[in-house]
Coordinates of C-alpha atoms and ligand atoms in Angstrom, one line a residue:
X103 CA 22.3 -186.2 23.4
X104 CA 19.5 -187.8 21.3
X105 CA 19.7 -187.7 17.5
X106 CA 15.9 -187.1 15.5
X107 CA 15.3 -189.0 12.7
X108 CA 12.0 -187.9 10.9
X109 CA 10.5 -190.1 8.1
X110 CA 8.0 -188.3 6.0
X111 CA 5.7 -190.0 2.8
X112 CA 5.8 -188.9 -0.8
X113 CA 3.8 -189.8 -3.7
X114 CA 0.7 -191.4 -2.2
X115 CA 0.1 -193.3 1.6
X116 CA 0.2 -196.9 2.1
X117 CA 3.6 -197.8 1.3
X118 CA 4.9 -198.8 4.4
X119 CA 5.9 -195.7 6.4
X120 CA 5.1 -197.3 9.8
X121 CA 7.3 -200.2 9.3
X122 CA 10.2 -198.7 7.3
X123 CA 10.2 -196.2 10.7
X124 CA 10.1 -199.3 12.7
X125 CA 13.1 -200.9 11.1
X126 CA 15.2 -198.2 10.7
X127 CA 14.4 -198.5 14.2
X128 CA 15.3 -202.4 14.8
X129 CA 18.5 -201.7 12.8
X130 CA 19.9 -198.8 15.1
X131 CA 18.7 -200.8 17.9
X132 CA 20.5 -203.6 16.5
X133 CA 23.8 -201.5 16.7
X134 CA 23.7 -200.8 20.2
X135 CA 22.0 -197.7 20.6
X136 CA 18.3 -197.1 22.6
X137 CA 15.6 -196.0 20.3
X138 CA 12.4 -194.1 20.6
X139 CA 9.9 -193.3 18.2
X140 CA 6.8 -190.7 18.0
X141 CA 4.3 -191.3 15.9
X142 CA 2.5 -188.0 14.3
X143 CA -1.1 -188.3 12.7
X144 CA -2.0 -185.3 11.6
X145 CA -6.2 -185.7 12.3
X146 CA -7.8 -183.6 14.8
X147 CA -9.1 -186.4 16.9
X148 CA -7.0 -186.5 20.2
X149 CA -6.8 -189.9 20.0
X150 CA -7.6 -192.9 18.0
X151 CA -9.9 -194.4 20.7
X152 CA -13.1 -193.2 18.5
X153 CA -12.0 -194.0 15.6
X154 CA -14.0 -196.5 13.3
X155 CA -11.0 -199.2 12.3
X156 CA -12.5 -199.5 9.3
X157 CA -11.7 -196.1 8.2
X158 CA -8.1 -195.7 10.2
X159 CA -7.2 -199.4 11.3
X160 CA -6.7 -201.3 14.4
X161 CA -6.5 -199.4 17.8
X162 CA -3.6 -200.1 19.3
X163 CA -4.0 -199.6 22.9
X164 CA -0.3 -199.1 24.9
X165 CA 0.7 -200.7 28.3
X166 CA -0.4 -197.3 29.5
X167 CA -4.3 -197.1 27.9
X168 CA -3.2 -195.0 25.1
X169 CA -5.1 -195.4 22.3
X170 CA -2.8 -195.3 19.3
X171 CA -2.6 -195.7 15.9
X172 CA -1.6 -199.4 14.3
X173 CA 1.9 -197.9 13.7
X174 CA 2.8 -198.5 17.6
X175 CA 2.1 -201.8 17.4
X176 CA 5.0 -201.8 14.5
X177 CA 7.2 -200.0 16.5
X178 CA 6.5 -202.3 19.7
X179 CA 6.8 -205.5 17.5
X180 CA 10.0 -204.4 15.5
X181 CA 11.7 -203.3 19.1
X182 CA 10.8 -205.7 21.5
X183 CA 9.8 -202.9 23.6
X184 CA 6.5 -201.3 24.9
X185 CA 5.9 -197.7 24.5
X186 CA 3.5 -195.7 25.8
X187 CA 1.3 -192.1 25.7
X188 CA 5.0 -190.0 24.8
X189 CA 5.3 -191.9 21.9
X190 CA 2.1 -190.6 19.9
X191 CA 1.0 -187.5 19.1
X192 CA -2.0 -185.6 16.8
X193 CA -3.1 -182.7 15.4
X194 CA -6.0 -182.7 18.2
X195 CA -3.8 -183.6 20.9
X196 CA -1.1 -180.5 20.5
X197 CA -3.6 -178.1 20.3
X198 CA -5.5 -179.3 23.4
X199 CA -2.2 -178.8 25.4
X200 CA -1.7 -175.4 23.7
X201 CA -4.8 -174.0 24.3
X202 CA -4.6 -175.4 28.1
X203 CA -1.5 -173.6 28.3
X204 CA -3.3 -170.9 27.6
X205 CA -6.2 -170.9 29.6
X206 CA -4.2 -171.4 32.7
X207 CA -1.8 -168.3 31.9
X208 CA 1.1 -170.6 31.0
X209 CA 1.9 -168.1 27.9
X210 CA 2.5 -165.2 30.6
X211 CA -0.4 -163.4 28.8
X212 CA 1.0 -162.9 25.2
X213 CA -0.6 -163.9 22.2
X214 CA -0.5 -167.5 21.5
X215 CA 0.1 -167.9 17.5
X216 CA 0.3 -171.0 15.5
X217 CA 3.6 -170.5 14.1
X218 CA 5.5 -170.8 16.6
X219 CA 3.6 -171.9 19.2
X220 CA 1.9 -175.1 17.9
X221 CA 5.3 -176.6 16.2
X222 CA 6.9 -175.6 19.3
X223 CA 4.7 -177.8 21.0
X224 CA 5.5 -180.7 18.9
X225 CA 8.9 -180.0 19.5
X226 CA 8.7 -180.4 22.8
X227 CA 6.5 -183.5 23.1
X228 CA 9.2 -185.2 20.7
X229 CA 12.1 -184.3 22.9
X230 CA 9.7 -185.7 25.8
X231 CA 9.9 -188.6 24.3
X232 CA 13.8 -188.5 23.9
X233 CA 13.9 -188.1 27.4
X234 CA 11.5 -190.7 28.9
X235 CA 12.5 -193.1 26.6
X236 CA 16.7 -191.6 27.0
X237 CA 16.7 -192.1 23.8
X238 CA 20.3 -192.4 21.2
X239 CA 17.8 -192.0 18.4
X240 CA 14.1 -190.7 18.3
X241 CA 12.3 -191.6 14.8
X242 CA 9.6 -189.8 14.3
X243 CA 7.2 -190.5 11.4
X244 CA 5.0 -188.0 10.5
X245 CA 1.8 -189.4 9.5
X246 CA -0.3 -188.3 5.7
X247 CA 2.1 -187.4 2.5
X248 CA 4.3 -184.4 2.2
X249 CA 2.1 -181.5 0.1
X250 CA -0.9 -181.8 2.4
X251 CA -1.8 -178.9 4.5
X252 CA -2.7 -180.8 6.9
X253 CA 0.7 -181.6 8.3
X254 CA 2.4 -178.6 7.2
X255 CA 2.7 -177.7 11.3
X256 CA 4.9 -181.1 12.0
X257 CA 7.2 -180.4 8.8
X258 CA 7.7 -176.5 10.4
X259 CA 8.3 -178.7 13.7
X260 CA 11.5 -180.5 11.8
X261 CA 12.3 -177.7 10.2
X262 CA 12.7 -175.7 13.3
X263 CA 14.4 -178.6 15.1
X264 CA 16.8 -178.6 12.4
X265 CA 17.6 -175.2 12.2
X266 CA 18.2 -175.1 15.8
X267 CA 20.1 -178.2 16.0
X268 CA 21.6 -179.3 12.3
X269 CA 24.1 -181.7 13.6
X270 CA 20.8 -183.6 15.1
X271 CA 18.6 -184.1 12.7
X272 CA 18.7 -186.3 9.5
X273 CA 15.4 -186.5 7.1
X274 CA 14.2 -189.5 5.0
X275 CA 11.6 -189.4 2.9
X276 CA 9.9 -192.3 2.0
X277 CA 9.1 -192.0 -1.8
X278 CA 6.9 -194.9 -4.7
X279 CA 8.3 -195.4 -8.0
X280 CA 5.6 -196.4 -10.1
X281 CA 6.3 -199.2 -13.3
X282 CA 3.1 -198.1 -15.2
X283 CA 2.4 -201.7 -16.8
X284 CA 1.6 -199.9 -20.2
X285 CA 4.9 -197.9 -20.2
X286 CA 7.4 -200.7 -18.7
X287 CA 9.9 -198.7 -16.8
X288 CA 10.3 -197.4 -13.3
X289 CA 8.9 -193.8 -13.3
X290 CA 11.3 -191.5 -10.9
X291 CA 9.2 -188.0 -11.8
X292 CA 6.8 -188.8 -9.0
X293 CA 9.3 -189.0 -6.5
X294 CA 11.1 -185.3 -7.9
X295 CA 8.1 -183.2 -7.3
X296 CA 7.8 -184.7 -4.0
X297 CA 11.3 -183.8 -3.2
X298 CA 10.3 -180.4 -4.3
X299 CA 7.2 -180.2 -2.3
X300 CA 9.4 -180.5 1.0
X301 CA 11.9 -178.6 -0.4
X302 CA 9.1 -175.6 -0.2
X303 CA 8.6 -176.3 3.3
X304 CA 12.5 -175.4 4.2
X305 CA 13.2 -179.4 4.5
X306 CA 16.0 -181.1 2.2
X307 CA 16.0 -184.7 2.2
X308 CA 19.0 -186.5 3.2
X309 CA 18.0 -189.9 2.4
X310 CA 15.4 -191.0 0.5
X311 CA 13.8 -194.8 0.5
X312 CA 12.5 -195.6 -2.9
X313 CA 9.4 -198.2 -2.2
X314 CA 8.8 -200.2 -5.5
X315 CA 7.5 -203.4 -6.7
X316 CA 11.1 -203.9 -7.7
X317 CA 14.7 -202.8 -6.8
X318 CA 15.6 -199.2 -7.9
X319 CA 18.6 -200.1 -10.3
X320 CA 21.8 -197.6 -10.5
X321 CA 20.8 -195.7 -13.4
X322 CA 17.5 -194.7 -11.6
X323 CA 19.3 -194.0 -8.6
X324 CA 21.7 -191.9 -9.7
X325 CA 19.1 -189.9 -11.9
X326 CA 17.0 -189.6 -8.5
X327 CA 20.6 -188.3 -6.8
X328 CA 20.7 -185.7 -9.9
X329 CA 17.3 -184.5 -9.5
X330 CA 16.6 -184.8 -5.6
X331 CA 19.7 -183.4 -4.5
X332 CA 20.8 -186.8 -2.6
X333 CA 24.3 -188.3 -2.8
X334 CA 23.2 -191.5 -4.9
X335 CA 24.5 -194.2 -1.9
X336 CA 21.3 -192.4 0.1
X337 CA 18.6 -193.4 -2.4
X338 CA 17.9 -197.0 -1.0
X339 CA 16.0 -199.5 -2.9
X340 CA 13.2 -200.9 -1.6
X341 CA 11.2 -203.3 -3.3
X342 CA 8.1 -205.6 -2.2
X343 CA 8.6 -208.1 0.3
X344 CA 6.5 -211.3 0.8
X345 CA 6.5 -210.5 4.7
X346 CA 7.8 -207.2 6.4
X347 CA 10.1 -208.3 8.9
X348 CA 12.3 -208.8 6.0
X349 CA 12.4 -205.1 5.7
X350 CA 15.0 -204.1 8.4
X351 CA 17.3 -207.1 6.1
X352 CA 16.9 -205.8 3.1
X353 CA 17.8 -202.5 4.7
X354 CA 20.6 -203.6 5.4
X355 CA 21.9 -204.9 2.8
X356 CA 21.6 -201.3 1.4
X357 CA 23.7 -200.2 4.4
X358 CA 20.7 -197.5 5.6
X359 CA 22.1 -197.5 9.7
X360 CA 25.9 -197.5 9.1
X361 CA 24.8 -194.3 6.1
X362 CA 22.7 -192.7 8.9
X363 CA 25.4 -193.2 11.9
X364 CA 28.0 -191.9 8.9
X365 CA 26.1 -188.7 8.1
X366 CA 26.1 -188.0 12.5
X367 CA 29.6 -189.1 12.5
X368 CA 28.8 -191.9 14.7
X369 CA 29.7 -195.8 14.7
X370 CA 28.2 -199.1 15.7
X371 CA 28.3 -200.2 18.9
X372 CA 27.4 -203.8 17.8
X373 CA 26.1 -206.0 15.4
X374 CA 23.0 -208.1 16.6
X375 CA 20.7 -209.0 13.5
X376 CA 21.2 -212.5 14.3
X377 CA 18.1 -213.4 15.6
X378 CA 15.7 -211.8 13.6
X379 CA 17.6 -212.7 10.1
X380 CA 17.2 -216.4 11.7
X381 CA 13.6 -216.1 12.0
X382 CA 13.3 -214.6 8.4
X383 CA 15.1 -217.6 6.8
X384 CA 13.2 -220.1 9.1
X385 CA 9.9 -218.7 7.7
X386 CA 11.1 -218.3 3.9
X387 CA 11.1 -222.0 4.1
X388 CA 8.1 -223.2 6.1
X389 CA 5.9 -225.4 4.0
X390 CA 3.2 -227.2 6.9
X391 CA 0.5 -225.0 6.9
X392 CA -1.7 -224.2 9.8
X393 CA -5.6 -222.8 8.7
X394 CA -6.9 -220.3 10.9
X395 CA -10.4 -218.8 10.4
X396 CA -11.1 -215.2 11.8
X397 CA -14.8 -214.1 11.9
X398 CA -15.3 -210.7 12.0
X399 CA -16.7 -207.8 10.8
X400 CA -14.6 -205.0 10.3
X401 CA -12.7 -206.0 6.5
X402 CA -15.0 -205.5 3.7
X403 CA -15.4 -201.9 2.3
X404 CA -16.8 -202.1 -1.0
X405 CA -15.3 -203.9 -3.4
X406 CA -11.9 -204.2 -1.0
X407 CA -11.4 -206.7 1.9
X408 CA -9.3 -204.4 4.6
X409 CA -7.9 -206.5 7.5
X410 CA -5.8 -203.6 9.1
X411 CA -8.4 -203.5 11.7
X412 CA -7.3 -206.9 13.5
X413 CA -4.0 -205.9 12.2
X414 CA -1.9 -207.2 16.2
X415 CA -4.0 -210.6 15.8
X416 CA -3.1 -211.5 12.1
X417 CA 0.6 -210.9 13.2
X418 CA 0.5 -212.9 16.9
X419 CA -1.2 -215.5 14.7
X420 CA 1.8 -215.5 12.8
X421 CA 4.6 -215.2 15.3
X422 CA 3.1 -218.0 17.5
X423 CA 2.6 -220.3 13.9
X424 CA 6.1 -219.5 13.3
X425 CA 7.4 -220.4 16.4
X426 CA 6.0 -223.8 16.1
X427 CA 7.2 -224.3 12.6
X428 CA 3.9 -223.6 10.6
X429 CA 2.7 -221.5 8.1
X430 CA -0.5 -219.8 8.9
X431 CA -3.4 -219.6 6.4
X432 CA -5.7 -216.9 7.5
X433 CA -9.5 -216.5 6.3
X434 CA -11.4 -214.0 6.8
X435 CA -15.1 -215.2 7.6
X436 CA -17.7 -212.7 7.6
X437 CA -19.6 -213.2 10.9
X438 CA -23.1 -211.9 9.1
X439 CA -22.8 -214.3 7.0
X440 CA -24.3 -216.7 9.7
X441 CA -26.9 -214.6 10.2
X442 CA -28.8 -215.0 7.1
X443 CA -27.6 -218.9 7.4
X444 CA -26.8 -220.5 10.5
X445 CA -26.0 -223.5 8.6
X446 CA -23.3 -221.7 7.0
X447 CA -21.2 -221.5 10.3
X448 CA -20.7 -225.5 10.1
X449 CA -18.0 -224.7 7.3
X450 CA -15.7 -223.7 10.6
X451 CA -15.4 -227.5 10.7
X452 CA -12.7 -226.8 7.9
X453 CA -10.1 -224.8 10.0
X454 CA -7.5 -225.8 12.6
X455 CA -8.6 -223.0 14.9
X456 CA -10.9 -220.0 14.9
X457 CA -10.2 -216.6 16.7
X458 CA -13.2 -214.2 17.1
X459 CA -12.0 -211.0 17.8
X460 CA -12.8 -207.9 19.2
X461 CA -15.5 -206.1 18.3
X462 CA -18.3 -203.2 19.4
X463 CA -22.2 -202.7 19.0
X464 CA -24.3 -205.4 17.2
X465 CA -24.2 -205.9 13.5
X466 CA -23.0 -209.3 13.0
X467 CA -23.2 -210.7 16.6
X468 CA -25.2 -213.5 16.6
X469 CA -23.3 -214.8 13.5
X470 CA -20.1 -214.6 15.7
X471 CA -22.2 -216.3 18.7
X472 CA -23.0 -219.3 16.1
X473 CA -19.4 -219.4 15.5
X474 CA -18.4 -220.1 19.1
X475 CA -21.5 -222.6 19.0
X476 CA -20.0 -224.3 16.3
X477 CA -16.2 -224.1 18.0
X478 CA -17.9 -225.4 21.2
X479 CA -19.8 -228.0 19.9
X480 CA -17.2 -229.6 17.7
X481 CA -14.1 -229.5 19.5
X482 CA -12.3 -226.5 17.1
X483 CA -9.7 -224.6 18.7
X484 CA -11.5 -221.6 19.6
X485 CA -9.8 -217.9 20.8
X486 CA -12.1 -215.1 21.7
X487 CA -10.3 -212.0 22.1
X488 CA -12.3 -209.6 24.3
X489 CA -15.7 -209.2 22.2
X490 CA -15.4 -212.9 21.2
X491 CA -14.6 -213.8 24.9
X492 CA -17.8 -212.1 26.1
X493 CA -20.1 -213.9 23.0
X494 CA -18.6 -217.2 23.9
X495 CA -20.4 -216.9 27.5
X496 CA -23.4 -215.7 25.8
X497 CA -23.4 -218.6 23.8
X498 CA -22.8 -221.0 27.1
X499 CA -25.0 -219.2 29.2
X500 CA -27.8 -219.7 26.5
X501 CA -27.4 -222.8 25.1
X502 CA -25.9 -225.0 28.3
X503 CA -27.0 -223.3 30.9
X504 CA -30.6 -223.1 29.9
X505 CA -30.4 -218.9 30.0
X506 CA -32.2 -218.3 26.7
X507 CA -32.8 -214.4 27.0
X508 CA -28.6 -213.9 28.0
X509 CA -26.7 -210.9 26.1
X510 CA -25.0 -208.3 26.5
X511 CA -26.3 -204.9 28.1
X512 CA -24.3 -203.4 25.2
X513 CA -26.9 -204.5 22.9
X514 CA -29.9 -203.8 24.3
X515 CA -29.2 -201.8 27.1
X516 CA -32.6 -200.7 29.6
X517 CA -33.9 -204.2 28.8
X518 CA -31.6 -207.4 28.7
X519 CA -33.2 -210.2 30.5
X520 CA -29.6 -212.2 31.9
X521 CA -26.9 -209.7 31.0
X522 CA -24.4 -212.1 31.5
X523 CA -22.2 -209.4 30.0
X524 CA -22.7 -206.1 32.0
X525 CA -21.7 -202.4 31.8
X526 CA -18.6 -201.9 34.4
X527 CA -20.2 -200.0 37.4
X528 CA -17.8 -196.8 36.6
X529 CA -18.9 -196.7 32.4
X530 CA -22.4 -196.0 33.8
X531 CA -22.3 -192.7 34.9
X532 CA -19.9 -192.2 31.4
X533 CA -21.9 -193.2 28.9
X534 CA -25.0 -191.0 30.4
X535 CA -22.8 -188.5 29.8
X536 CA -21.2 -189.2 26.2
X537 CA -17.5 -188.9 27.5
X538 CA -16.5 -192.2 25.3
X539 CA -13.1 -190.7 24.4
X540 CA -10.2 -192.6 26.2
X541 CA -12.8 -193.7 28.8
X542 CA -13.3 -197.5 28.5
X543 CA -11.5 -199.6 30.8
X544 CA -7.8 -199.3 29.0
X545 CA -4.0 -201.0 29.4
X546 CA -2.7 -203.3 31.8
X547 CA -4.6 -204.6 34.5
X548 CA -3.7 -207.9 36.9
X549 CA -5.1 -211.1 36.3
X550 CA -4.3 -214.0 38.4
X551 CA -4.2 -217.5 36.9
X552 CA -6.0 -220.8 38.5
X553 CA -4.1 -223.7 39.1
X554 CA -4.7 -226.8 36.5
X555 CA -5.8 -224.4 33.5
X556 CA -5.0 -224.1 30.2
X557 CA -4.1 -220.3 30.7
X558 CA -1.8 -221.5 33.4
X559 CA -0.1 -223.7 31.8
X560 CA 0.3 -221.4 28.9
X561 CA 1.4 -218.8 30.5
X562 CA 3.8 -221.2 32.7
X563 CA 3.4 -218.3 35.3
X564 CA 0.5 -217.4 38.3
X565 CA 0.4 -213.8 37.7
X566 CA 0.3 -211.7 34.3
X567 CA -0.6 -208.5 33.1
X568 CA -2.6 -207.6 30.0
X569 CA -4.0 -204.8 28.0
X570 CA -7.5 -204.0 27.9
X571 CA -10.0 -201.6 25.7
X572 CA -13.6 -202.8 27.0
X573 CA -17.0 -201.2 29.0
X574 CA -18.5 -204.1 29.5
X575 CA -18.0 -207.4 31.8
X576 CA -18.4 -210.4 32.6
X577 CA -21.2 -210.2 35.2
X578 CA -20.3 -212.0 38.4
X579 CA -24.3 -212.9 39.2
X580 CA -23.8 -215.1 36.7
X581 CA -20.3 -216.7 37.8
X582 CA -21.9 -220.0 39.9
X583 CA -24.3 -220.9 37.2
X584 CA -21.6 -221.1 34.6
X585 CA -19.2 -222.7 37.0
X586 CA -21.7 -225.2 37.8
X587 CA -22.4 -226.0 34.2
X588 CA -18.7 -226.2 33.4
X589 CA -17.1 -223.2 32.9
X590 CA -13.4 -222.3 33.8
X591 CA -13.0 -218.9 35.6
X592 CA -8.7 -219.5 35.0
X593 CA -7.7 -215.6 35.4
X594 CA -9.5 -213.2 37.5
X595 CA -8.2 -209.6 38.0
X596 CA -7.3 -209.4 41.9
X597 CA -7.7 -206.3 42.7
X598 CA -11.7 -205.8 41.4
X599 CA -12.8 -209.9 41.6
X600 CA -13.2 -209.2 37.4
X601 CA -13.4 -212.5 35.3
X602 CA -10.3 -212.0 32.4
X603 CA -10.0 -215.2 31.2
X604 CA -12.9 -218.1 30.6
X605 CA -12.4 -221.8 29.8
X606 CA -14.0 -224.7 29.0
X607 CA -12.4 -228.4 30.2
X608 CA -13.8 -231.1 28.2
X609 CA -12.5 -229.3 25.2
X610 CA -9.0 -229.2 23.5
X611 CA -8.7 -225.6 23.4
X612 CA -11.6 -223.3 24.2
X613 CA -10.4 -219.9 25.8
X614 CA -11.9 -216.5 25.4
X615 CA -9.5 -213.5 27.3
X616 CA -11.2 -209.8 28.3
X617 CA -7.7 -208.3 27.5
X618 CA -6.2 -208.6 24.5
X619 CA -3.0 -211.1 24.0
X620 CA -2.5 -209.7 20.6
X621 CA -0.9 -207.2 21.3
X622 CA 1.9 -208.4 23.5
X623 CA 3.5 -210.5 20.6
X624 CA 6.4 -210.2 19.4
X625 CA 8.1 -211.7 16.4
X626 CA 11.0 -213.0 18.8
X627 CA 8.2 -213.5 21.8
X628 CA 5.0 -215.1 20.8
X629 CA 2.5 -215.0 23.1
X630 CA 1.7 -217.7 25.6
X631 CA -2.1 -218.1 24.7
X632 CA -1.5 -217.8 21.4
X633 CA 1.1 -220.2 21.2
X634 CA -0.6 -222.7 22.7
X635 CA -4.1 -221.7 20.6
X636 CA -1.7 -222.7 17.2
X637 CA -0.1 -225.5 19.0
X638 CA -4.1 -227.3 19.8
X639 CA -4.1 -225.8 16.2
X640 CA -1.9 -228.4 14.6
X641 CA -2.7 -231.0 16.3
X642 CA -5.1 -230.9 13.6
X643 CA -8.4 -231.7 12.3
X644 CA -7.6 -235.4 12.4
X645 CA -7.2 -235.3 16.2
X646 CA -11.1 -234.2 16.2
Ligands
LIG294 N1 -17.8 -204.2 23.0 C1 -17.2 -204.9 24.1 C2 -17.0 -204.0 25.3 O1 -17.0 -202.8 25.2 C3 -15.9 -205.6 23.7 C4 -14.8 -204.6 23.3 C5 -13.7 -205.2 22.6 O2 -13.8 -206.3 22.0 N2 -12.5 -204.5 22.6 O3 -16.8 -204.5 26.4

């Protein structure tokens, strides 16, 4: 029998729903029991495939090609456990299957309402997920902040769960105390209306996490028990961390998964935190620093520098630094920059290693071609992650191989001279048609590893499997010529003869992947290529 846990947001977003989901997660898990979660986003879009990350994040993209929200990649990282298209859910997505239902006489010809029918939906998708996953525990997050309208359908969805099953279902609502600087003191008032604002939609809170910059003390907490109608010992401090896998700690010191398994009347099965509080000491006191340049494009809005979109790569940077005893310094290196001044890219020279992520459509291109020039050129530690895997052999193919006019056909597409990166032969026929929703070339796919590489010996292994979210390739007319000039073809997919992974020899550490490594790492499991990206890394400017 599976027990639902559903975190909802009060006050304003941003505060950390995704991961206080995934550590109430880690800390169950941690007690012996299997754990699921669903994430909710209340958006109409059915996925989050065409989504600009600027506006909603990274794409997470599942072992199965679902295109998720960055909270997945939480969930995966916290667990140590992939999860696939049962695990994410939106507003777009529920009523596509209802109104399918409904086309093909699955509703037995009665009218199809949106109370019941749509929460019912989500009801069942959740306990899908329960099952697939045979879950102890589901934790399902609903996505926006309590008081919207536009996830009033997933709060009738708990409700109705809860009313149908009361001994299943515990609610936490994840709350902000603000400490207006002018007025000194932790402010709790925010935090009551919310609690009255899902009180209106049937839902009583039975625990509610009180995000601040600093720890809720016991006065406050037992005014928020007062007012909320929560036993004080369920109002659970949370204050700022420096680094969030410290979260699922602190949680525990507040006791959160011995309360929860108290109010089901259920007890630990173990205790295994050992590992992960381990790895939070070891990085509280890390002092060697490892500097890691990212040139991109998708982090400044405004006045604001955003870096959710590469979200997976910032954290594999930092589980593979960890792992090797380093703390990473990440800077964010605008890739138009070196546009306007090519000379500008020659500050790269400055940084242990430079990753060039993934990316779409041209603005700021050739800025992150000069990048890889520069990586190339001067021996830097170079990762290109899908986008910045395909520039990189734009950059060879021009500048070594004597192909001026290569590109992409993403770029220019009736008229590239030497696509050295072409359309996949099955996106043709797609993109005539505009069907770009969950249509790229998506999740795991093959690769097979050469002998004598640097992916080889990374991965210590002659077979892997990766995730991928890409149209276009590397185009095998071109294969010889950049063999010939030097170029490592060290993984190839088997099954279609695809290039996944490039290298160049005479260089310490020059590899550019069509899949993307990021988001296999875990905090526990860094990734092979990126451990071994840090590791060339710190051997340091001097080495060069
Ligand atoms: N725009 C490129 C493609 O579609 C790269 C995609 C990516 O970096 N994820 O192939």
């Amino acid at each position: 029998m599976a027990r639902y846990i559903f975190v909802a947001g009060g006050v304003m977003s941003g505060i950390g729903k995704g991961v206080a989901t995934a550590s109430i997660g880690k800390i169950l898990q941690s007690k012996g029991f299997r754990v699921s979660c669903v994430k909710i986003d209340p958006y109409i879009n059915v996925d989050a495939g065409t989504m600009n990350p600027l506006e909603h994040g990274e794409i997470f993209v599942t072992d199965d090609g679902t295109e998720a929200d960055q909270d997945l990649g939480n969930y995966e990282r916290f667990l140590g456990r992939p999860f696939s298209k049962v695990n994410y859910m939106t507003t777009g997505k529920v009523y596509d299957s209802v109104i399918q239902r409904e086309r093909n006489l699955g509703y037995k010809g009665r009218c199809v309402e949106v109370v019941p029918d749509i929460p019912q939906e989500v009801i069942s998708r959740i306990q899908r997920a329960a099952r697939t996953d045979k879950a102890d525990f589901v934790l399902i997050e609903i996505g926006g902040t309590v008081g919207e309208y536009q996830n009033m359908l997933f709060l009738e969805a708990a409700r109705m769960l809860k009313t149908k099953n009361p001994d299943q279902v515990f609610f936490v609502l994840l709350s902000y105390l603000p400490i207006p600087p002018n007025v000194g003191e932790m402010k709790t008032k925010p935090t009551q209306t919310a609690v009255r604002t899902l009180n209106a939609t049937g839902i009583q809170a039975d625990m509610i996490i009180a995000r601040a910059e600093q720890s809720v003390d016991a006065p406050r907490k037992r005014k928020i028990s007062v007012f909320c109608n929560v036993s004080p010992e369920y109002v659970i401090s949370a204050p700022d961390v420096k680094f969030i896998y410290e979260i699922p700690v602190n949680f525990e010191k507040e006791r959160v998964g011995e309360k929860i398994l108290k109010n089901f009347g259920m007890k630990a099965k173990k205790q295994d935190m050992r590992a992960w509080k381990a790895l939070v000491r070891k990085v509280r006191s890390l002092k060697k620093t490892v500097k890691i340049g990212i040139v991109g494009k998708y982090f400044e809005i405004g006045d604001f520098t955003l870096t959710d979109a590469y979200l997976s790569v910032i954290e594999a940077i930092k589980h593979a630094s960890w792992a090797l005893a380093r703390k990473p310094e990440i800077t964010w290196l605008s890739s138009e920059k070196y546009i306007k001044n090519p000379n500008a890219a020659q500050e790269l020279k400055n940084f242990d290693g430079i990753i060039v992520p993934g990316g779409f459509g041209t603005r700021g291109v050739e800025g992150k071609t000069k990048a890889s020039e520069v990586c190339r050129k001067n021996s830097i530690p170079y990762l290109g992650l899908c986008f910045g895997m395909q520039l990189a052999v734009i950059e060879f193919a021009r500048n070594v191989c004597g192909l001026k006019r290569a590109s992409s056909a993403e770029f220019y597409p009736s008229h590239t001279i030497d696509p050295v990166i072409d359309l996949m032969e099955e996106q043709k026929a797609l993109l005539e048609e505009k069907k770009y929703g969950a249509t790229m070339r998506l999740g795991e796919y093959r690769c097979k590893l050469k002998k004598g590489t640097l992916a080889r010996l990374a991965y210590g292994k002659e077979e892997i499997r990766e995730r991928h979210r890409h149209r276009y390739e590397l185009n095998n007319k071109y294969r010889e010529i950049l063999e010939k000039k030097g170029m490592v073809m060290s993984g190839v997919n088997p099954e279609r003869n695809l290039v996944e992974i490039i290298e160049l020899a005479n260089h310490p550490f020059f590899v550019g992947t069509q899949f993307h490594p990021e988001f296999k790492s875990r905090p526990l499991a860094p990734h092979p290529l990126f451990l071994s990206f840090i590791e060339a890394a710190t051997r340091g400017r001097k080495a060069r």
